[in-house]
Coordinates of C-alpha atoms and ligand atoms in Angstrom, one line a residue:
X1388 CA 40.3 34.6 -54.2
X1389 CA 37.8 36.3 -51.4
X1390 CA 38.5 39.4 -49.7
X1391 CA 39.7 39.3 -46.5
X1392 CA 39.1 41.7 -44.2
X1393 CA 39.1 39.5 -40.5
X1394 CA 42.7 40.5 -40.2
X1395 CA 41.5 41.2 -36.5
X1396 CA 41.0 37.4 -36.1
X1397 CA 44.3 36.6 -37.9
X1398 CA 46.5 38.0 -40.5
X1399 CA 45.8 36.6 -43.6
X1400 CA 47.6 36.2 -46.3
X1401 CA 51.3 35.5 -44.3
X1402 CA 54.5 37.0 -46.4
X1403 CA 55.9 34.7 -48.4
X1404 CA 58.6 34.8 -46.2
X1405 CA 56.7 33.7 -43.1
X1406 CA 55.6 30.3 -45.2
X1407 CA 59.4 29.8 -46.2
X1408 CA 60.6 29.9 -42.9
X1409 CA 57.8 28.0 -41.5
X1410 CA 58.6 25.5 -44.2
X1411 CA 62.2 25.7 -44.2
X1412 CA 62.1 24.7 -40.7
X1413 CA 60.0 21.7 -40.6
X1414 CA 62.0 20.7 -43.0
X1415 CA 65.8 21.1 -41.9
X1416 CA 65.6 22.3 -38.3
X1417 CA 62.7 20.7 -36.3
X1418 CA 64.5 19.0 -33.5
X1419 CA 63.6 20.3 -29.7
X1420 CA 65.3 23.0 -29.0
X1421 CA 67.2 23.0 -25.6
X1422 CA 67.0 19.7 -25.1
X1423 CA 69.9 18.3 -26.4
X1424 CA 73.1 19.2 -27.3
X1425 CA 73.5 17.2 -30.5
X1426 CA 73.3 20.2 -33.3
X1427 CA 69.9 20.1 -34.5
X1428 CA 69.0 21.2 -30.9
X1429 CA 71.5 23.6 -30.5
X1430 CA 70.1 25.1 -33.8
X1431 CA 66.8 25.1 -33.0
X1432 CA 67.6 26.7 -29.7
X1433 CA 69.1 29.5 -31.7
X1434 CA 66.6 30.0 -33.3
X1435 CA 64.1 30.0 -31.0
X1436 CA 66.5 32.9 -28.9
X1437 CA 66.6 34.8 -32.7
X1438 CA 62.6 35.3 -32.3
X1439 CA 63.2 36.3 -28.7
X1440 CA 65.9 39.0 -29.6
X1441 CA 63.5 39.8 -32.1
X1442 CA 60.8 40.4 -29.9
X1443 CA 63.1 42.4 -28.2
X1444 CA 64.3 44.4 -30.1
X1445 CA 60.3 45.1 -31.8
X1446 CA 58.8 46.3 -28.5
X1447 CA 62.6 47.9 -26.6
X1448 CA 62.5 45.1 -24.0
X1449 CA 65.9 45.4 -22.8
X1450 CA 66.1 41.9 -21.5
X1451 CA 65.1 39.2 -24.3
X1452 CA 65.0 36.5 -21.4
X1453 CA 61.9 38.8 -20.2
X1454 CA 60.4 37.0 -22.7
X1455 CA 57.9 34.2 -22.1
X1456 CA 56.4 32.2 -25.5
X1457 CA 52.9 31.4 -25.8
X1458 CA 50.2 30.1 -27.8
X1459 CA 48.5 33.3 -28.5
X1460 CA 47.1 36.2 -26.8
X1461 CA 45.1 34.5 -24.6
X1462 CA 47.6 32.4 -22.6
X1463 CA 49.6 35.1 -22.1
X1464 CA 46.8 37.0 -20.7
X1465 CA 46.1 34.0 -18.3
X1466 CA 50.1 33.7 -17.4
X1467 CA 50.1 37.3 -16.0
X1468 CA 46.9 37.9 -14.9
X1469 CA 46.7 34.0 -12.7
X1470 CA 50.6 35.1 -12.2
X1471 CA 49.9 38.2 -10.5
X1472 CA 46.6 38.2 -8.7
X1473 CA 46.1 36.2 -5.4
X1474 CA 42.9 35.7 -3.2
X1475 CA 42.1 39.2 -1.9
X1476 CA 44.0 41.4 -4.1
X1477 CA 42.2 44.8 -6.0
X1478 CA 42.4 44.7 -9.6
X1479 CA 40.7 47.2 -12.2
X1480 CA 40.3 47.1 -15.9
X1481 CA 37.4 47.9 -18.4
X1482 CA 34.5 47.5 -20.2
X1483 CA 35.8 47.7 -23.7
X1484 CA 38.1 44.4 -22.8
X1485 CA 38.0 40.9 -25.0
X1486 CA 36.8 38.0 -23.1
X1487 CA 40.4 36.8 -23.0
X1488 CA 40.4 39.2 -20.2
X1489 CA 36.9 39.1 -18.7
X1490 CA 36.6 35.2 -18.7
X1491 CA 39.8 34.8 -16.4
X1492 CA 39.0 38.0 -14.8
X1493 CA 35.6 36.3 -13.8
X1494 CA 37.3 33.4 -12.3
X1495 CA 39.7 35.2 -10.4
X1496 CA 36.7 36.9 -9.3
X1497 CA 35.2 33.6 -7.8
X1498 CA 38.9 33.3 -6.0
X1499 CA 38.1 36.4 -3.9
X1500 CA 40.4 38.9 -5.8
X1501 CA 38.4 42.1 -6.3
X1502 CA 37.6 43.2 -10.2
X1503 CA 36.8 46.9 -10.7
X1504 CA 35.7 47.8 -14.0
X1505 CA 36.0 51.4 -15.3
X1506 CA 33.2 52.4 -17.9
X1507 CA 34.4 53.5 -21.4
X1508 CA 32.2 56.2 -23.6
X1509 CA 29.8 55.0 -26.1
X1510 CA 32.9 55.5 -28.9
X1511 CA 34.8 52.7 -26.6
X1512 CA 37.4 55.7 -24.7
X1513 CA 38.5 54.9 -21.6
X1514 CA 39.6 58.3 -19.5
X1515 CA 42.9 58.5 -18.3
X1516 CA 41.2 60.2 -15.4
X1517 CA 39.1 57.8 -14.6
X1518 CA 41.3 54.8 -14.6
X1519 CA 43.2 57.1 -12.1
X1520 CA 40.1 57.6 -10.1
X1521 CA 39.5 54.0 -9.6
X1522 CA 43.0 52.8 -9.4
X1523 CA 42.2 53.3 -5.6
X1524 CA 44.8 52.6 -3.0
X1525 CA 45.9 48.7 -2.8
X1526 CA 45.2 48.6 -6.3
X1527 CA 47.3 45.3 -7.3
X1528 CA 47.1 45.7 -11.0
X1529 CA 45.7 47.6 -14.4
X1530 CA 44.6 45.6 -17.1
X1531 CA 43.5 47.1 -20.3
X1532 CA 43.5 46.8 -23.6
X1533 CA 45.7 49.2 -26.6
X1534 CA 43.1 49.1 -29.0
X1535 CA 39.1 47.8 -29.1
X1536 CA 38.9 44.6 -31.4
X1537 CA 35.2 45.7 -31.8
X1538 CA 35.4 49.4 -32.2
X1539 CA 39.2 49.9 -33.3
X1540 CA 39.0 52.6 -30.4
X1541 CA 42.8 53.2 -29.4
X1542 CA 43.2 53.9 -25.4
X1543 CA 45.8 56.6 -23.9
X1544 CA 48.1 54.0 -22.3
X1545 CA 50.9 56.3 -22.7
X1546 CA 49.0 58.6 -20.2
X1547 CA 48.7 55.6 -18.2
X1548 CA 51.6 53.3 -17.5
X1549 CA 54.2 56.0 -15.9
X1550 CA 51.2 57.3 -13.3
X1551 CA 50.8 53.4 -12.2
X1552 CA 54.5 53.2 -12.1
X1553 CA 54.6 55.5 -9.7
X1554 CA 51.8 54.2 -8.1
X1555 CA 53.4 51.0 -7.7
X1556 CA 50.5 48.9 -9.5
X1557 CA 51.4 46.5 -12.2
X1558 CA 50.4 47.8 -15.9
X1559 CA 49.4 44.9 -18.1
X1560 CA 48.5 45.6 -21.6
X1561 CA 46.5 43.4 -24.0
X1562 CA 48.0 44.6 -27.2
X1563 CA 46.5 42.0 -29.4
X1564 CA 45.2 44.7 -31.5
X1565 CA 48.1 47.3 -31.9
X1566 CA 51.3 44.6 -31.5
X1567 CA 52.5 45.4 -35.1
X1568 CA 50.9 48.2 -36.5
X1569 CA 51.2 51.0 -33.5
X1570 CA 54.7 51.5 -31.7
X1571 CA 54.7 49.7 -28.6
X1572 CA 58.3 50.8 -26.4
X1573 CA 57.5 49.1 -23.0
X1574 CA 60.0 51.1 -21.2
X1575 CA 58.5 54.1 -22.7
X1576 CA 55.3 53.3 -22.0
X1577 CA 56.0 52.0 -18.3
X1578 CA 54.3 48.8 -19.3
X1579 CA 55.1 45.7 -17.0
X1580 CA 53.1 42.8 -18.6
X1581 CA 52.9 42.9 -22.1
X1582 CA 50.2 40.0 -24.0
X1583 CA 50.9 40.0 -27.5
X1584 CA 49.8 37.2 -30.3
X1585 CA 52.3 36.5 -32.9
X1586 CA 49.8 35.5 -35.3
X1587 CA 47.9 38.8 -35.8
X1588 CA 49.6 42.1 -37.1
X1589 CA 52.9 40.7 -36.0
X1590 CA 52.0 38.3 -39.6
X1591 CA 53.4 34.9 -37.8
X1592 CA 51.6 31.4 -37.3
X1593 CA 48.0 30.9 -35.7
X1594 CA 50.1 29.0 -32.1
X1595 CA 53.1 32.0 -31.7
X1596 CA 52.4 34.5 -28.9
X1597 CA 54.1 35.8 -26.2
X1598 CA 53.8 37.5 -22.7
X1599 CA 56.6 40.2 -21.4
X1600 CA 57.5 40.4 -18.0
X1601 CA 58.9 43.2 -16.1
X1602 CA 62.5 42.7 -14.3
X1603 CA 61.7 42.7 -10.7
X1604 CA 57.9 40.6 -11.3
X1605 CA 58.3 37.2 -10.5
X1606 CA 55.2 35.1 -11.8
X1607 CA 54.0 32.2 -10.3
X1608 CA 53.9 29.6 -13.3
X1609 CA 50.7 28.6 -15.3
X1610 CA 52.3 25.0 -16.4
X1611 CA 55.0 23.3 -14.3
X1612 CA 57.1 20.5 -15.8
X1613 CA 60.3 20.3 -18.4
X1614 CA 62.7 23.1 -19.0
X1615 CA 65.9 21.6 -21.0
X1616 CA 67.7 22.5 -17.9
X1617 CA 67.8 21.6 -14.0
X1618 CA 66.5 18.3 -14.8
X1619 CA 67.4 17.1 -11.4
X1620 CA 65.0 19.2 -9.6
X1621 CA 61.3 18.6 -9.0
X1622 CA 60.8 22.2 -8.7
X1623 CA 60.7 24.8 -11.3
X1624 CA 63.3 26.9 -12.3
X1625 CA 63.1 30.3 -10.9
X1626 CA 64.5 32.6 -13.9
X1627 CA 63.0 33.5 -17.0
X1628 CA 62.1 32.2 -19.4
X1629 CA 62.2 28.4 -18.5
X1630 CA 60.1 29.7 -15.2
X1631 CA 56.7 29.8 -17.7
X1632 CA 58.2 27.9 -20.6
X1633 CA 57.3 24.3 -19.3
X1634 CA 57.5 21.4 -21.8
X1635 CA 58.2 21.7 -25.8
X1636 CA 58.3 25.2 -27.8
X1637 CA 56.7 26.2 -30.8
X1638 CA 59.8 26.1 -33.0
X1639 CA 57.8 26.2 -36.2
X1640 CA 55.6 29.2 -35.3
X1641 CA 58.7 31.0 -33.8
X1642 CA 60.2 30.5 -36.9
X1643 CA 56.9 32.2 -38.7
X1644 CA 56.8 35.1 -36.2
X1645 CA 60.4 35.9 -36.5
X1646 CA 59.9 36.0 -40.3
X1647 CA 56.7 38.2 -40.0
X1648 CA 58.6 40.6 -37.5
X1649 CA 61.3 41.0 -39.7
X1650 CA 59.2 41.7 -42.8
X1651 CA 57.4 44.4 -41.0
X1652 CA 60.7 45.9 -40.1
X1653 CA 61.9 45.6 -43.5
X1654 CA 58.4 47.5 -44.6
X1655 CA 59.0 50.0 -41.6
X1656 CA 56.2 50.2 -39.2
X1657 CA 54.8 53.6 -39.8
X1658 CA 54.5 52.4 -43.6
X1659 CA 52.3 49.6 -42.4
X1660 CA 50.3 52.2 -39.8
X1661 CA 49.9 54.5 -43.1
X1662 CA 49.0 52.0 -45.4
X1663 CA 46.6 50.5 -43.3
X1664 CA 45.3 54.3 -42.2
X1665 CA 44.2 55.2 -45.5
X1666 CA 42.4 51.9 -46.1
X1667 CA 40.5 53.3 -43.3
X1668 CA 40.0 56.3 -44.2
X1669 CA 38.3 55.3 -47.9
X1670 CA 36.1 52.5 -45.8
X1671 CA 35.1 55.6 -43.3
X1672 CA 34.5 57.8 -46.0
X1673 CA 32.6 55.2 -48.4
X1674 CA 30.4 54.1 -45.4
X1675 CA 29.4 57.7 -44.1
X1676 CA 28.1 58.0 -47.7
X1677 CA 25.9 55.1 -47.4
X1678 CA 22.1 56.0 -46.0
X1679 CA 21.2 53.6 -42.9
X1680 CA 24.7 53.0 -42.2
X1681 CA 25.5 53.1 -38.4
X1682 CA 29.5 53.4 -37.6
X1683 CA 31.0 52.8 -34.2
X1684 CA 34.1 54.2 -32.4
X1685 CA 36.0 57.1 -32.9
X1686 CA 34.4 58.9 -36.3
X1687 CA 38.2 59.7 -37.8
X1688 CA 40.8 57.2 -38.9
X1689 CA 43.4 58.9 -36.7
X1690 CA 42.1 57.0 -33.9
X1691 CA 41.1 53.8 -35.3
X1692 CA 43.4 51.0 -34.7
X1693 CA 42.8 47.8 -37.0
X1694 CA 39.1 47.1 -36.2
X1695 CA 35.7 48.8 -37.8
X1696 CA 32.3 47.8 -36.5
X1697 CA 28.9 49.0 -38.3
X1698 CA 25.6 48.1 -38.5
X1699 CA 22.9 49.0 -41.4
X1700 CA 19.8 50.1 -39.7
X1701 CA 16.7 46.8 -39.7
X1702 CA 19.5 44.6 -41.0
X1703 CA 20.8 41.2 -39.0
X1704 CA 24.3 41.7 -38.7
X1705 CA 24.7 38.3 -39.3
X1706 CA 22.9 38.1 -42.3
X1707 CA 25.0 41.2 -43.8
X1708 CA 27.9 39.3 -43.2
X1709 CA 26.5 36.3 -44.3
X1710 CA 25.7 37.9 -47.5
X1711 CA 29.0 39.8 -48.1
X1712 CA 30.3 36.4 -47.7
X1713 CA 28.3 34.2 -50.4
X1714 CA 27.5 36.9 -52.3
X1715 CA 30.5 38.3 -52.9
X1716 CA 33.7 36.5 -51.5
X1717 CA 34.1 39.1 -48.5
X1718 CA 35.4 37.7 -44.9
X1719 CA 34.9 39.4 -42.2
X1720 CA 33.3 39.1 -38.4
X1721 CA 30.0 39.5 -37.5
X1722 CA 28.0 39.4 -33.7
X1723 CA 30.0 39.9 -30.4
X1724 CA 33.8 39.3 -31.7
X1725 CA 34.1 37.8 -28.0
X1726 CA 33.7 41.1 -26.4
X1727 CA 30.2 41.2 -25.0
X1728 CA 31.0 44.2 -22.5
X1729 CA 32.7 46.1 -25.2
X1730 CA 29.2 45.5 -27.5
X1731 CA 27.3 46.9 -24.3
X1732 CA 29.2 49.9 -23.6
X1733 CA 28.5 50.9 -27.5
X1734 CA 25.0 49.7 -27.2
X1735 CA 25.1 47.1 -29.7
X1736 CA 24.0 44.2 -27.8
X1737 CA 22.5 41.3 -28.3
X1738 CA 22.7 41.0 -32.5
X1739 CA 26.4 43.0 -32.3
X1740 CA 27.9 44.4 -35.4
X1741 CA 29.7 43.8 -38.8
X1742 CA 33.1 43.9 -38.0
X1743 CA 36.0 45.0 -41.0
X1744 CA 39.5 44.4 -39.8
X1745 CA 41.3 45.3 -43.3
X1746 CA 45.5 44.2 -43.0
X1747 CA 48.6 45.1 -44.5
X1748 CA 48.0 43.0 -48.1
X1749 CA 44.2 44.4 -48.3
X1750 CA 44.3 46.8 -51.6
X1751 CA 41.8 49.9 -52.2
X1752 CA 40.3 47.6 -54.6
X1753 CA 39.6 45.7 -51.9
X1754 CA 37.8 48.0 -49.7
X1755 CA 35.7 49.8 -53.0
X1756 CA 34.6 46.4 -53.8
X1757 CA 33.5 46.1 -50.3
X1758 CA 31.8 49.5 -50.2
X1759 CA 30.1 48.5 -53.3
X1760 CA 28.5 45.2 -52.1
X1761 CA 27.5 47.1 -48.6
X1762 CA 25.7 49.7 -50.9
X1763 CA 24.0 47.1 -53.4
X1764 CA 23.0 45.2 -50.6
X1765 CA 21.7 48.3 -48.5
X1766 CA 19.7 48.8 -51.5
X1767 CA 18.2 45.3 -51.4
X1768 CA 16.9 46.0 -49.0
X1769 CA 17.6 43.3 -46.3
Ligands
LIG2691 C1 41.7 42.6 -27.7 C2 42.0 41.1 -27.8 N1 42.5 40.5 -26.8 C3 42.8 39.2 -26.8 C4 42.6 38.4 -27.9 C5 42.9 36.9 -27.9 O1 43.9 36.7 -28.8 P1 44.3 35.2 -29.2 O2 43.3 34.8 -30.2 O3 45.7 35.3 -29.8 O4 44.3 34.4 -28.0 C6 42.0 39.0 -29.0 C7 41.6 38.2 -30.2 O5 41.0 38.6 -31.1 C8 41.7 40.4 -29.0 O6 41.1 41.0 -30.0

């Protein structure tokens, strides 16, 4: 069996309980879920409301209706961002962001809204101060990521979200990188639009993600068509969820990502966050050791969310990763991890780095075999 360590990609393995659900469900409970009220529907739609509550209850939304399902990160990022942000409005993010947020950005760009983008250091922090700075006045709305999927680097939203509360501008979060190992209370944190993919820490199905949505933000709709309910009108429904829940859900998936939720919670989450801090710190540790390696991001394991990014002096990224691959069974990311900004704030552009995104089932053995074939290739010489 290879090593896996692209768990910033996807999770991989799933807990065994994620298959059976996944399973179980195609099996005995597959019908569309509010759109019927024979009982296979009615079950499906309780189970589809389960993975909401769970959802809920994960990240303290007080309102599981707040809620919207998508098919990963990425389309929720798109339903709040294209929700939000009209022709002339100010928004600002960063330069450490995925291009799940600089793509869209772009093209709301070439729809007159106004992007401002806030430089990060060279270890991929963004200063509290000078997202205030920039958050000028008829700022519409923050974006920003939790946590760097190229350099791990975690980002001081709790410093963040109550100053833009009281500011009035909308805090959106990509937390496509924390959502599942790092606490994430969104009345705590003041946090109005939450993107979050089911299928990464959160250990559901590749398809499960979801946006959050404020009380009191209504977004205008990405899709428009079938609810389940108000069938008789050609116009959308205005509450949540149905308002961005057009045509059929993800039953399957939900049923994954409710399964990987509650296995995390049965784990407790600060068991995960340790687990996954030591691994880490022995990768940190092992690749400091090594001569010609080159480490990005924060230099401690406190601050490293799940993502490491190094380089070996004179050595193609992609053939290092090519290498750990054939050689000796080890996944992981190499080049731009769709985050060229990020790549040029840490100056790493064009070739990029080799990215290790150790998970929750990676094993110490794991990461010593990896620190071994790093060193024996290092040694090779290429
Ligand atoms: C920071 C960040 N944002 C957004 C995404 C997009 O997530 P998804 O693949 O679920 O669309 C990723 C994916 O790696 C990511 O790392």
């Amino acid at each position: 069996m290879p090593i896996y360590l692209d768990n910033a990609a996807t999770s991989f393995p799933k807990p065994a309980r994620v298959v059976d659900a996944v399973v179980e469900t195609l099996q005995l409970n597959a019908a569309n879920p509010g759109r019927g009220g024979h009982q296979l529907s009615l079950q499906a739609g309780r189970l589809v409301m389960e993975c909401r509550e769970t959802v809920a209850r994960f990240f303290g939304i007080p309102d599981a209706t707040r809620v919207a399902f998508t098919a990963n990160a990425t389309e929720a990022i798109n339903l709040g961002l294209f929700g939000v942000l009209q022709s002339g409005d100010r928004v600002v993010t960063t330069s450490m962001e995925h291009n799940a947020v600089v793509r869209p950005l772009r093209a709301l760009s070439d729809r007159g809204v106004d992007v401002v983008r806030v430089m990060a250091d060279g270890h991929g922090v963004v200063d509290p101060v000078v997202i205030r700075q920039n958050c000028t006045a008829g700022t519409r709305l923050l974006i920003m990521n939790h946590c760097s999927n190229v350099t791990g680097t975690l980002q001081a939203i709790e410093e963040i979200g109550p100053w833009c509360r009281q500011q009035g501008i909308v805090f959106m979060v990509d937390a496509a990188q924390s959502a599942g190992v790092y606490p994430i209370n969104v009345e705590d944190l003041s946090i109005d639009l939450l993107a979050v993919p089911g299928h990464k820490a959160l250990l559901g199905p590749p398809g499960t993600g979801f946006l959050y949505v404020r009380e009191g933000i209504e977004l205008c709709p990405l899709l428009y068509g079938g609810t389940g309910n108000f069938s008789q009108s050609a116009t959308q429904p205005v509450d949540m969820p149905e308002r961005l829940e057009s045509g059929t859900l993800n039953t399957i998936g939900l049923a994954g990502l409710k399964a990987g939720m509650e296995f995390i919670e049965s784990i407790g989450l600060d068991r995960v966050r340790a687990h996954e801090h030591e691994l880490f710190e022995q990768l940190i540790a092992g690749l400091n050791r090594i001569d010609g390696v080159v480490l990005y991001g924060q230099p401690d394991s406190v601050h490293h969310g799940g993502a490491l990014s190094f380089n070996i002096k004179n050595v193609d990224p992609s053939l290092l990763g090519f290498r750990l691959d054939r050689e000796y069974g080890i996944c992981c990311r190499v080049g731009l991890h769709c985050a060229p900004d990020a790549h040029a704030t840490i100056g790493t552009l064009p070739e990029g780095t080799v990215r290790l995104s150790p998970g929750y089932f990676n094993t110490a053995e794991d990461i010593d075999a990896t620190l071994t074939a790093i060193r024996e290739i290092n040694a090779s010489g290429s």
